[in-house]
Coordinates of N, CA and C in Angstrom, one line a residue:
M1 N 2.4 67.1 -30.4 CA 2.3 65.2 -30.0 C 1.8 64.8 -30.2
S2 N 2.7 63.6 -30.8 CA 2.4 62.2 -31.7 C 1.9 61.9 -30.9
D3 N 1.2 60.2 -31.4 CA 0.9 58.8 -31.1 C 2.6 58.3 -31.9
V4 N 2.8 57.6 -31.4 CA 3.6 56.4 -31.3 C 3.1 54.9 -31.4
S5 N 2.7 54.1 -32.1 CA 2.7 52.1 -32.2 C 3.7 51.7 -31.3
V6 N 3.0 50.5 -30.3 CA 3.9 49.9 -29.9 C 3.3 48.8 -30.4
P7 N 4.0 47.4 -30.5 CA 4.3 46.4 -31.3 C 3.7 45.8 -30.2
S8 N 2.2 45.3 -30.5 CA 1.2 44.0 -30.2 C 2.4 43.0 -29.6
P9 N 2.0 41.8 -28.7 CA 3.3 41.2 -27.7 C 2.1 39.8 -28.5
G10 N 1.7 40.1 -29.3 CA 0.2 39.0 -29.6 C -1.2 39.2 -29.2
T11 N -1.8 38.0 -29.7 CA -2.8 37.5 -29.7 C -2.9 36.7 -28.5
P12 N -3.8 37.9 -27.2 CA -4.1 36.8 -26.7 C -3.8 35.0 -26.5
H13 N -5.2 35.0 -27.7 CA -4.6 32.9 -27.2 C -3.1 32.3 -28.2
E14 N -2.5 33.9 -28.5 CA -0.4 33.7 -28.4 C -0.2 34.0 -27.3
V15 N -0.8 34.2 -26.6 CA -0.7 34.7 -24.6 C -0.4 33.5 -23.9
L16 N -1.4 33.3 -24.2 CA -2.5 32.1 -23.7 C -1.8 30.9 -23.9
A17 N -1.1 30.5 -25.0 CA -0.6 29.5 -25.0 C 1.2 29.8 -24.9
G18 N 1.4 30.2 -24.1 CA 2.8 30.4 -24.5 C 3.0 30.6 -22.6
L19 N 2.1 31.3 -22.6 CA 1.9 31.3 -20.8 C 1.8 29.5 -20.2
R20 N 0.9 28.4 -20.7 CA 0.5 27.5 -20.5 C 1.9 26.1 -20.7
D21 N 2.7 27.1 -21.7 CA 3.9 26.7 -21.4 C 5.0 26.0 -21.1
L22 N 5.0 28.1 -21.1 CA 6.0 28.7 -19.4 C 5.3 27.4 -18.1
T23 N 4.1 26.9 -17.9 CA 3.8 26.6 -16.9 C 4.2 25.0 -17.4
G24 N 4.0 24.7 -18.4 CA 4.5 22.8 -18.3 C 5.7 22.7 -18.3
R25 N 6.4 23.4 -18.5 CA 8.3 23.9 -17.6 C 8.5 23.9 -16.4
V26 N 8.3 24.7 -16.2 CA 8.0 25.0 -14.7 C 7.7 23.7 -13.9
R27 N 6.1 23.3 -14.2 CA 6.1 21.9 -13.7 C 7.0 20.9 -14.4
S28 N 7.5 20.6 -15.2 CA 8.6 19.5 -15.7 C 10.0 19.9 -14.6
A29 N 10.6 20.7 -14.7 CA 11.1 21.9 -14.3 C 11.4 20.6 -12.5
Q30 N 10.0 21.3 -12.3 CA 9.5 21.0 -10.4 C 9.7 19.4 -10.4
R31 N 9.3 19.0 -11.6 CA 9.3 17.2 -10.2 C 10.7 16.1 -10.6
G32 N 10.7 15.4 -9.2 CA 11.1 14.4 -9.3 C 10.6 13.3 -8.4
T33 N 9.1 12.8 -9.7 CA 8.9 11.6 -8.7 C 9.8 10.7 -8.3
W34 N 10.6 10.6 -9.4 CA 11.4 9.5 -9.5 C 12.2 9.1 -8.4
L35 N 12.0 10.1 -7.3 CA 13.2 9.6 -5.9 C 12.5 8.9 -5.0
P36 N 11.3 10.2 -4.2 CA 10.6 9.7 -3.3 C 10.0 8.0 -3.4
L37 N 9.7 7.7 -5.0 CA 9.6 6.2 -5.7 C 10.6 5.0 -5.4
L38 N 11.8 5.3 -6.1 CA 13.5 4.5 -5.8 C 13.7 4.5 -4.6
L39 N 13.5 5.1 -3.2 CA 13.3 5.9 -1.8 C 12.3 4.0 -1.5
F40 N 11.3 4.3 -1.9 CA 10.8 3.3 -0.9 C 10.6 2.2 -1.5
G41 N 11.5 2.0 -2.3 CA 10.6 1.1 -3.5 C 12.4 0.6 -2.4
V42 N 13.6 0.9 -2.4 CA 14.5 -0.1 -1.7 C 14.0 0.1 -0.1
L43 N 13.6 1.2 0.0 CA 12.7 0.9 1.5 C 12.3 -0.3 1.9
T44 N 11.0 -0.7 1.7 CA 10.5 -2.5 1.2 C 11.1 -3.0 1.1
L45 N 12.4 -3.4 0.3 CA 12.6 -4.5 -0.5 C 13.9 -4.5 1.2
G46 N 14.4 -3.6 2.0 CA 14.3 -3.9 3.4 C 14.6 -4.8 4.0
G47 N 13.3 -4.1 4.2 CA 11.6 -4.8 5.1 C 12.0 -6.1 5.0
I48 N 11.7 -6.5 3.5 CA 11.9 -8.0 3.9 C 12.9 -8.6 4.7
L49 N 14.4 -8.0 4.8 CA 15.4 -8.7 5.3 C 14.5 -8.6 6.7
V50 N 15.0 -7.4 7.5 CA 14.2 -7.2 8.2 C 12.7 -8.7 9.0
D51 N 12.1 -8.3 8.0 CA 11.4 -9.5 9.0 C 12.0 -10.2 8.5
R52 N 12.9 -10.4 8.0 CA 13.7 -12.4 7.7 C 14.2 -12.8 9.9
F53 N 15.1 -11.4 9.7 CA 16.1 -11.9 11.5 C 14.9 -11.4 12.3
T54 N 13.7 -11.1 12.1 CA 13.7 -10.7 13.1 C 12.0 -11.9 13.3
F55 N 12.1 -12.6 13.0 CA 10.8 -13.5 12.8 C 11.4 -14.7 14.1
S56 N 9.6 -14.9 14.4 CA 10.3 -15.7 15.9 C 9.5 -17.0 15.6
V57 N 8.8 -17.4 16.5 CA 8.2 -18.7 17.0 C 8.0 -19.1 18.0
H58 N 6.2 -18.8 18.8 CA 5.4 -19.1 20.3 C 4.7 -20.0 20.0
T59 N 4.7 -20.6 21.4 CA 3.1 -21.7 21.3 C 3.0 -21.2 22.3
V60 N 1.3 -20.5 22.8 CA 0.6 -20.1 23.5 C 0.3 -21.3 23.6
S61 N -0.4 -21.6 25.3 CA -1.5 -22.4 25.3 C -3.6 -22.1 25.5
T62 N -3.8 -21.1 25.1 CA -4.8 -20.7 25.2 C -5.0 -19.2 23.2
C63 N -5.9 -20.6 22.0 CA -6.2 -20.3 21.1 C -7.4 -19.7 21.2
P64 N -7.6 -18.8 20.1 CA -9.4 -18.5 20.0 C -10.4 -19.7 18.9
A65 N -10.9 -19.7 19.3 CA -12.1 -20.9 19.3 C -11.7 -20.9 18.3
V66 N -12.1 -22.3 16.8 CA -12.5 -22.5 15.7 C -13.6 -22.3 15.0
P67 N -14.2 -22.0 14.1 CA -15.8 -21.1 13.3 C -16.4 -23.6 13.8
G68 N -17.1 -24.1 14.2 CA -17.6 -24.6 13.7 C -17.7 -26.2 14.8
T69 N -17.2 -25.4 16.6 CA -16.4 -26.6 17.2 C -17.4 -26.2 18.6
A70 N -18.5 -25.1 18.0 CA -19.6 -24.6 18.9 C -19.1 -23.8 20.5
G71 N -17.6 -23.0 20.0 CA -16.8 -22.2 20.8 C -16.2 -22.6 21.8
A72 N -16.0 -24.3 20.9 CA -14.7 -24.4 22.4 C -12.6 -24.2 22.1
V73 N -12.4 -24.3 22.9 CA -11.5 -23.4 23.0 C -10.2 -24.0 23.0
Q74 N -9.9 -24.6 21.4 CA -8.5 -25.3 20.9 C -7.0 -25.2 21.9
P75 N -6.1 -26.2 22.4 CA -6.0 -25.9 24.1 C -4.0 -25.7 23.7
G76 N -3.8 -25.3 22.5 CA -3.1 -24.5 21.9 C -2.5 -24.0 20.5
C77 N -1.9 -23.6 20.0 CA -1.5 -22.9 19.1 C -0.3 -22.0 19.0
T78 N 0.1 -22.7 16.8 CA 2.0 -21.1 16.8 C 1.2 -19.5 17.2
V79 N 1.9 -18.9 17.3 CA 2.0 -18.0 16.7 C 3.5 -17.0 16.0
T80 N 3.0 -16.4 15.3 CA 4.5 -16.0 14.3 C 4.1 -14.3 14.5
R81 N 5.9 -14.2 14.8 CA 6.1 -12.4 14.4 C 6.7 -12.1 13.6
Q82 N 7.3 -10.4 13.7 CA 8.3 -10.5 12.4 C 8.3 -9.6 12.3
G83 N 8.8 -8.8 11.2 CA 8.6 -7.0 11.6 C 9.3 -6.3 12.6
S84 N 9.1 -4.4 12.1 CA 9.9 -3.7 13.2 C 9.5 -2.5 13.3
A85 N 9.1 -1.8 14.6 CA 8.2 -0.5 13.8 C 9.1 0.6 13.3
V86 N 10.8 -0.4 15.1 CA 11.4 1.6 14.7 C 11.7 1.7 12.5
Y87 N 12.2 0.0 12.5 CA 12.1 0.6 11.5 C 11.7 0.8 10.8
W88 N 11.1 0.7 10.0 CA 10.0 1.5 9.3 C 9.5 2.4 9.5
T89 N 9.5 3.4 10.6 CA 9.4 5.1 11.1 C 9.7 5.6 11.7
L90 N 11.8 5.0 11.4 CA 12.8 5.8 10.4 C 13.1 6.1 9.8
G91 N 12.6 4.3 8.8 CA 12.7 4.9 8.3 C 12.2 5.4 6.8
I92 N 10.9 5.7 6.9 CA 10.1 6.7 6.2 C 10.2 7.5 6.6
A93 N 10.5 8.3 7.4 CA 10.6 9.9 7.7 C 12.3 9.7 7.2
V94 N 12.9 8.7 6.8 CA 14.8 9.3 6.2 C 14.2 9.1 4.7
V95 N 12.7 9.0 4.2 CA 12.9 9.0 3.0 C 12.0 10.3 2.9
Y96 N 11.3 10.7 3.5 CA 10.5 12.2 3.0 C 12.0 13.2 3.7
A97 N 13.4 12.8 4.4 CA 13.9 14.2 4.9 C 15.3 14.1 3.5
A98 N 14.6 13.2 3.1 CA 15.9 12.9 1.7 C 15.1 13.3 0.6
T99 N 13.5 12.9 0.3 CA 12.5 13.6 -0.8 C 13.4 15.7 -0.2
A100 N 12.3 15.9 0.3 CA 12.5 17.6 1.1 C 13.8 17.9 1.2
W101 N 15.9 17.4 1.2 CA 16.5 17.4 0.4 C 16.3 18.1 -0.8
F102 N 16.8 16.9 -1.8 CA 16.6 16.4 -3.1 C 15.9 17.7 -3.6
Y103 N 14.7 17.6 -3.3 CA 13.5 19.0 -4.1 C 14.5 20.3 -3.7
I104 N 14.6 20.3 -2.2 CA 15.1 21.4 -2.3 C 16.1 22.1 -3.0
R105 N 16.8 21.4 -2.9 CA 19.3 21.6 -3.2 C 18.6 21.3 -5.1
R106 N 17.7 21.0 -5.8 CA 17.0 21.0 -7.2 C 17.1 22.6 -8.0
S107 N 15.8 22.8 -6.4 CA 14.7 24.1 -6.6 C 15.8 25.4 -6.7
R108 N 17.0 24.9 -5.9 CA 17.7 26.0 -5.7 C 18.6 26.7 -7.3
N109 N 18.6 25.1 -7.4 CA 20.1 25.2 -8.6 C 20.0 25.4 -9.5
R110 N 18.0 25.2 -10.4 CA 17.4 25.3 -11.3 C 16.7 27.1 -11.0
G111 N 16.4 27.0 -9.8 CA 16.0 28.9 -10.0 C 14.4 28.7 -9.9
V112 N 13.8 27.4 -9.7 CA 12.5 27.2 -9.7 C 11.5 26.7 -8.7
G113 N 10.5 26.8 -8.6 CA 9.6 27.0 -6.7 C 9.9 25.4 -6.8
T114 N 10.1 25.1 -5.1 CA 9.5 24.0 -5.4 C 8.3 23.5 -4.8
P115 N 7.4 22.1 -4.9 CA 6.2 21.8 -4.7 C 5.6 20.7 -3.2
V116 N 7.7 20.7 -2.6 CA 7.5 19.0 -1.6 C 6.8 19.3 -0.7
R117 N 6.4 21.0 -0.2 CA 6.4 20.8 1.4 C 5.1 20.1 1.4
P118 N 4.1 20.5 1.1 CA 2.6 19.7 1.1 C 2.6 18.3 1.3
Y119 N 3.9 17.4 0.6 CA 4.2 16.3 0.5 C 4.9 15.2 1.5
V120 N 6.1 15.9 2.1 CA 7.1 16.0 3.3 C 5.5 16.1 4.5
L121 N 5.4 17.3 4.7 CA 4.3 17.3 6.0 C 3.2 16.4 6.0
A122 N 2.8 16.3 4.6 CA 1.9 15.0 5.0 C 1.6 13.8 5.9
G123 N 3.3 13.5 4.6 CA 4.1 12.4 5.5 C 4.9 11.7 7.1
I124 N 4.8 13.5 6.3 CA 5.6 13.4 8.2 C 4.7 12.9 9.7
V125 N 3.4 13.8 9.3 CA 2.0 13.9 9.7 C 1.2 12.3 9.4
L126 N 1.1 11.9 8.9 CA 0.5 10.5 8.7 C 1.3 9.4 9.1
V127 N 2.7 9.0 9.3 CA 3.5 8.3 9.3 C 3.7 8.6 11.0
A128 N 3.3 9.9 11.6 CA 3.8 10.4 13.5 C 2.4 8.5 13.9
L129 N 0.7 9.2 12.8 CA 0.4 8.8 13.6 C -0.4 7.4 13.7
V130 N 0.3 6.8 12.2 CA 0.8 4.8 12.0 C 1.2 5.2 13.2
A131 N 2.9 5.7 13.6 CA 3.2 5.0 14.8 C 3.1 4.9 16.9
A132 N 1.9 6.0 16.2 CA 1.7 6.5 16.9 C -0.1 5.4 18.6
T133 N -0.8 5.1 16.9 CA -1.5 3.5 16.5 C -1.0 2.9 17.3
S134 N 0.4 2.6 16.3 CA 0.7 0.9 17.0 C 1.6 0.9 18.0
F135 N 1.6 1.7 18.8 CA 1.9 1.9 20.5 C 1.0 1.5 21.0
W136 N -0.1 2.6 21.2 CA -1.4 3.1 21.4 C -2.2 1.2 21.9
G137 N -1.8 0.5 20.3 CA -2.0 -1.1 20.1 C -1.7 -1.7 21.1
T138 N -0.1 -1.9 21.3 CA 0.6 -2.4 21.0 C 1.5 -2.5 23.5
R139 N 0.5 -1.4 24.1 CA 1.8 -0.1 25.0 C 0.8 -1.3 26.1
H140 N 0.4 -2.0 26.0 CA 0.1 -3.9 27.4 C 0.9 -4.4 26.4
G141 N 1.4 -4.6 25.4 CA 1.7 -5.4 24.8 C 1.4 -6.0 23.1
M142 N 1.8 -7.4 23.1 CA 1.0 -8.2 21.8 C 0.2 -8.6 22.0
P143 N -1.3 -8.5 21.7 CA -2.0 -9.1 22.1 C -2.3 -9.8 21.8
Q144 N -2.6 -11.1 22.3 CA -2.8 -12.8 22.4 C -3.8 -13.1 20.8
P145 N -3.4 -14.5 20.7 CA -4.3 -15.2 19.3 C -5.9 -14.9 19.3
G146 N -6.6 -14.3 18.7 CA -7.8 -13.5 19.3 C -8.7 -12.7 19.9
A147 N -7.5 -12.2 21.0 CA -8.0 -10.4 21.5 C -8.5 -9.2 20.3
P148 N -9.2 -9.2 21.2 CA -9.8 -7.8 20.4 C -8.7 -6.5 20.3
L149 N -8.7 -6.2 19.3 CA -7.9 -5.1 18.8 C -7.6 -4.5 19.0
D150 N -6.9 -3.6 20.0 CA -7.1 -1.9 20.8 C -6.7 -0.7 19.5
L151 N -8.1 0.2 18.7 CA -7.5 1.1 18.2 C -8.7 2.2 18.1
W152 N -7.3 3.2 19.4 CA -7.6 3.9 19.8 C -8.1 4.0 21.1
G153 N -8.7 3.4 21.4 CA -10.3 2.3 23.2 C -10.9 1.8 22.1
L154 N -11.6 1.8 20.5 CA -12.0 0.9 20.0 C -11.8 -0.7 19.7
Q155 N -12.5 -1.8 20.5 CA -12.6 -3.0 20.8 C -12.6 -4.3 19.6
L156 N -11.8 -3.8 18.7 CA -11.7 -4.3 17.4 C -11.4 -6.0 17.3
D157 N -12.9 -6.9 16.3 CA -12.7 -7.9 15.8 C -11.5 -7.8 15.4
P158 N -10.8 -9.2 15.5 CA -9.8 -9.0 14.1 C -9.8 -10.1 14.1
A159 N -10.5 -10.9 13.8 CA -11.3 -11.7 12.1 C -12.1 -10.9 11.5
S160 N -12.7 -10.2 11.5 CA -12.9 -9.1 10.8 C -12.4 -8.4 9.5
G161 N -13.2 -8.1 8.9 CA -12.7 -7.7 7.6 C -12.5 -6.3 7.8
L162 N -13.3 -6.0 8.4 CA -13.2 -4.0 8.6 C -12.2 -4.2 9.5
T163 N -12.0 -4.4 10.1 CA -10.9 -4.4 11.1 C -9.5 -5.2 10.5
Q164 N -9.5 -6.2 9.8 CA -8.3 -6.8 8.0 C -7.9 -4.8 7.8
F165 N -8.7 -4.4 7.2 CA -8.8 -3.8 6.4 C -8.4 -1.7 7.1
L166 N -8.7 -2.0 8.4 CA -7.8 -0.5 9.6 C -6.6 -0.7 9.1
M167 N -6.1 -2.8 9.3 CA -4.9 -2.4 9.8 C -4.0 -2.6 8.9
Q168 N -4.4 -2.5 7.4 CA -3.5 -2.4 6.1 C -3.9 -1.2 5.9
L169 N -4.6 -0.1 6.0 CA -4.3 1.0 6.1 C -3.4 1.8 6.8
T170 N -3.6 1.3 8.3 CA -2.6 1.6 9.0 C -1.5 1.4 8.7
G171 N -0.6 1.4 7.2 CA 0.9 0.9 7.6 C 0.9 1.6 6.5
A172 N 1.5 0.6 5.0 CA 1.8 1.6 4.4 C 1.7 2.7 3.3
A173 N 0.0 1.6 2.9 CA -1.1 2.2 2.2 C -1.6 3.7 3.1
A174 N -1.5 4.6 4.1 CA -1.4 5.2 5.0 C 0.3 6.4 4.8
S175 N 1.3 5.8 5.5 CA 2.3 6.8 5.3 C 2.5 6.7 4.1
V176 N 2.8 5.3 3.1 CA 3.1 6.0 1.5 C 2.3 6.6 1.0
G177 N 1.0 5.3 0.3 CA 0.0 5.4 -0.8 C -0.5 7.2 -0.6
L178 N -0.7 7.6 0.5 CA -1.8 8.5 0.4 C -0.9 9.7 0.8
P179 N 0.2 10.6 0.5 CA 0.6 11.7 0.8 C 1.3 11.5 -0.7
L180 N 1.6 10.1 -1.7 CA 1.9 10.0 -3.3 C 1.1 11.4 -3.9
L181 N -0.8 10.8 -3.2 CA -1.4 12.2 -3.5 C -2.0 12.8 -3.1
V182 N -1.4 13.8 -2.0 CA -0.5 14.5 -2.0 C 0.4 15.4 -2.9
L183 N 1.1 14.4 -4.0 CA 2.0 14.9 -4.1 C 1.7 15.3 -6.2
A184 N 0.5 13.8 -5.9 CA 0.7 13.9 -6.8 C -0.6 15.4 -7.6
W185 N -1.5 15.1 -6.8 CA -2.3 17.1 -6.8 C -1.2 18.6 -6.5
V186 N 0.1 18.2 -5.6 CA 0.8 20.0 -5.6 C 1.4 19.7 -7.7
E187 N 1.2 18.2 -7.6 CA 2.8 18.4 -9.1 C 1.3 18.7 -10.0
R188 N 0.3 18.2 -10.0 CA -0.5 18.0 -11.4 C -0.7 17.1 -11.8
S189 N 0.2 16.4 -11.8 CA -0.1 15.0 -12.2 C 0.0 13.7 -12.5
R190 N -1.4 13.6 -13.8 CA -2.2 12.9 -14.1 C -1.2 11.0 -14.0
A191 N -0.5 10.4 -14.0 CA 0.4 9.8 -14.1 C 0.5 9.5 -12.7
L192 N 0.6 10.6 -12.1 CA 1.0 9.4 -10.6 C 0.0 9.4 -9.7
L193 N -1.2 10.5 -9.9 CA -2.1 10.4 -9.6 C -3.5 8.5 -9.4
F194 N -2.5 8.3 -11.0 CA -3.2 6.6 -11.4 C -2.4 5.8 -10.5
F195 N -0.9 6.2 -10.6 CA 0.4 5.1 -9.6 C -0.2 5.6 -8.2
A196 N -0.6 6.1 -7.9 CA -0.3 6.3 -6.5 C -2.4 5.5 -6.2
L197 N -2.9 5.7 -7.0 CA -4.4 4.2 -6.1 C -4.3 3.5 -6.4
A198 N -3.2 2.2 -7.6 CA -2.8 1.9 -8.0 C -2.0 0.3 -7.2
Y199 N -1.0 1.8 -6.1 CA -0.3 1.5 -4.9 C -1.0 1.1 -3.6
L200 N -2.3 2.0 -4.1 CA -3.2 2.2 -2.6 C -3.8 0.1 -2.5
A201 N -4.1 0.7 -4.3 CA -5.5 -1.3 -3.9 C -3.9 -2.3 -4.2
I202 N -2.8 -1.6 -4.3 CA -2.0 -3.4 -4.2 C -1.9 -3.3 -2.6
E203 N -2.0 -2.0 -1.5 CA -1.5 -2.9 0.0 C -2.8 -3.0 0.7
L204 N -3.8 -2.4 0.1 CA -5.4 -2.7 0.4 C -6.0 -3.7 0.6
A205 N -5.7 -4.7 -0.9 CA -5.7 -6.1 -1.6 C -6.3 -7.2 -0.7
P206 N -7.2 -7.9 0.1 CA -7.0 -8.8 1.0 C -6.6 -10.2 0.3
L207 N -5.7 -9.8 0.6 CA -4.6 -11.2 -0.3 C -3.5 -11.7 0.9
S208 N -3.2 -13.4 0.6 CA -3.1 -14.1 1.6 C -1.6 -13.9 1.0
T209 N -0.7 -15.2 1.8 CA 0.8 -15.1 1.5 C 1.0 -15.9 0.7
G210 N -0.4 -17.1 1.4 CA -0.5 -18.5 0.4 C 0.3 -18.2 -0.7
W211 N 0.4 -17.4 -1.8 CA 0.1 -17.6 -3.6 C 1.4 -18.0 -3.6
A212 N 2.1 -17.4 -3.3 CA 4.1 -17.3 -3.1 C 4.6 -19.7 -2.3
G213 N 3.6 -19.7 -2.0 CA 3.7 -21.4 -1.6 C 5.0 -21.0 -0.4
I214 N 5.1 -19.9 0.2 CA 5.9 -20.2 1.3 C 5.4 -20.2 3.0
G215 N 5.0 -21.2 3.8 CA 4.5 -21.1 4.7 C 4.0 -19.7 5.6
A216 N 3.4 -19.7 6.8 CA 3.8 -19.3 7.4 C 4.2 -19.4 8.2
T217 N 4.9 -20.6 9.1 CA 6.2 -20.5 10.1 C 7.0 -20.7 9.1
S218 N 7.6 -19.8 8.0 CA 8.7 -19.9 7.3 C 9.7 -18.0 7.6
P219 N 10.7 -17.7 7.8 CA 11.2 -17.6 8.6 C 11.1 -16.3 7.0
W220 N 10.7 -16.7 6.0 CA 10.6 -15.6 5.1 C 9.1 -15.6 4.4
S221 N 8.4 -15.7 5.7 CA 6.8 -15.4 5.1 C 6.4 -14.1 4.5
G222 N 6.7 -13.0 5.6 CA 7.0 -11.6 4.8 C 7.3 -11.6 4.1
L223 N 8.1 -11.5 2.5 CA 8.3 -11.7 1.2 C 6.8 -12.1 0.2
P224 N 6.1 -12.4 1.0 CA 4.6 -12.6 -1.0 C 4.1 -10.8 -0.1
R225 N 4.3 -10.5 0.6 CA 3.7 -9.5 0.7 C 3.6 -7.9 0.4
L226 N 5.5 -8.1 0.4 CA 5.9 -6.7 0.5 C 7.2 -7.6 -1.3
V227 N 7.2 -7.8 -2.1 CA 7.7 -8.4 -2.5 C 7.5 -7.3 -4.2
V228 N 6.0 -7.5 -4.0 CA 4.4 -7.2 -5.0 C 4.9 -5.5 -5.2
P229 N 4.2 -4.2 -4.3 CA 5.1 -3.5 -3.9 C 5.8 -3.0 -4.4
A230 N 7.3 -3.8 -3.7 CA 8.5 -2.9 -3.5 C 8.7 -2.5 -5.3
A231 N 8.3 -3.9 -5.9 CA 8.7 -4.1 -7.4 C 8.3 -3.5 -8.2
F232 N 6.5 -2.8 -8.0 CA 6.1 -2.0 -8.0 C 6.3 -0.2 -8.1
L233 N 7.1 -0.3 -6.6 CA 7.7 1.1 -6.3 C 9.1 1.4 -7.7
L234 N 9.7 0.6 -7.0 CA 10.9 0.3 -8.1 C 10.6 0.1 -9.5
F235 N 10.1 -0.3 -10.1 CA 9.5 -0.2 -11.7 C 8.8 1.4 -11.7
G236 N 7.6 1.6 -10.6 CA 7.2 3.1 -10.9 C 8.5 4.4 -11.2
A237 N 9.7 4.5 -10.6 CA 10.1 5.1 -10.6 C 11.7 5.0 -12.3
V238 N 11.4 4.1 -12.9 CA 12.7 4.3 -13.7 C 11.8 4.9 -14.5
G239 N 10.7 4.4 -14.5 CA 9.1 4.3 -15.9 C 9.1 6.0 -15.9
F240 N 9.3 6.7 -14.3 CA 8.8 7.8 -14.4 C 9.9 8.8 -14.3
A241 N 11.2 8.1 -14.1 CA 12.6 9.0 -15.0 C 12.4 8.9 -16.2
V242 N 12.5 8.2 -16.8 CA 13.1 7.6 -18.1 C 11.2 8.3 -18.6
S243 N 10.3 9.2 -18.4 CA 9.9 9.9 -19.0 C 10.2 11.2 -18.9
Q244 N 10.6 11.9 -17.9 CA 10.8 12.4 -17.1 C 12.0 13.5 -17.9
R245 N 12.5 12.7 -18.2 CA 14.4 12.9 -19.2 C 12.9 13.5 -19.9
R246 N 13.2 12.1 -21.3 CA 12.9 12.4 -22.7 C 11.6 13.7 -22.3
R247 N 11.4 13.6 -21.7 CA 10.2 15.7 -21.9 C 11.5 16.7 -21.2
Q248 N 12.0 16.5 -20.7 CA 12.9 17.9 -20.7 C 14.4 18.2 -21.7
R249 N 14.8 17.2 -23.1 CA 14.9 16.6 -23.3 C 13.4 17.3 -24.9
D250 N 12.9 16.6 -24.6 CA 12.7 17.8 -25.7 C 12.2 18.7 -25.7
V251 N 11.6 19.7 -25.0 CA 11.1 21.0 -24.5 C 13.4 21.7 -24.3
S252 N 14.1 20.9 -24.7 CA 15.3 21.7 -24.9 C 15.4 21.5 -26.9

């Protein structure tokens, strides 16, 4: 009986280095961050046209009291409404469905797993929650100017800063920004994490629409609050696509 020496596959350091390199290649092959960013950017741009063609102006007889007038109610005021909950709900759902299809198809072509399931599930759950919140608040019709806003039974002051923050949160911030944080986690992407946080900051910033010089009674009054996040998402899509292609070229 004789002993036969087997060549060592390498030192533990070399094995770990090879494993890290393989893990990095798999994660690079899995990533397709640019696609949801592109689709959400296009969807947001489309929201500008939806706001334009659903814009309406109404005059109501009872208005909220103006601060400094000892609670006196104004005789009349102008109310503008625009936007479509159906457009945003269906559009965001289509984006998540298209993203899931893209990730699954590419994972089958490349023979690697896909981390998209937690991202899509989180997005669908949050979209459903946002849609249900919107339906609950308007189940008795649109609230009149100055009337409390109904948030799942909570009567919130519409002039409160907390109310404004919650209204912004239950919009694109929850439907788009929070799932991006989930995608950054499953893809272990620090760049996407910073991008998602910056996007949330844009959506939650208490900025008025007057900076663009467009009045509140203009049919294009929705443009200022949509064009910035749309441009941010589209530029982000281009940046991530270029970075991913460069990384894949270096690996190959």
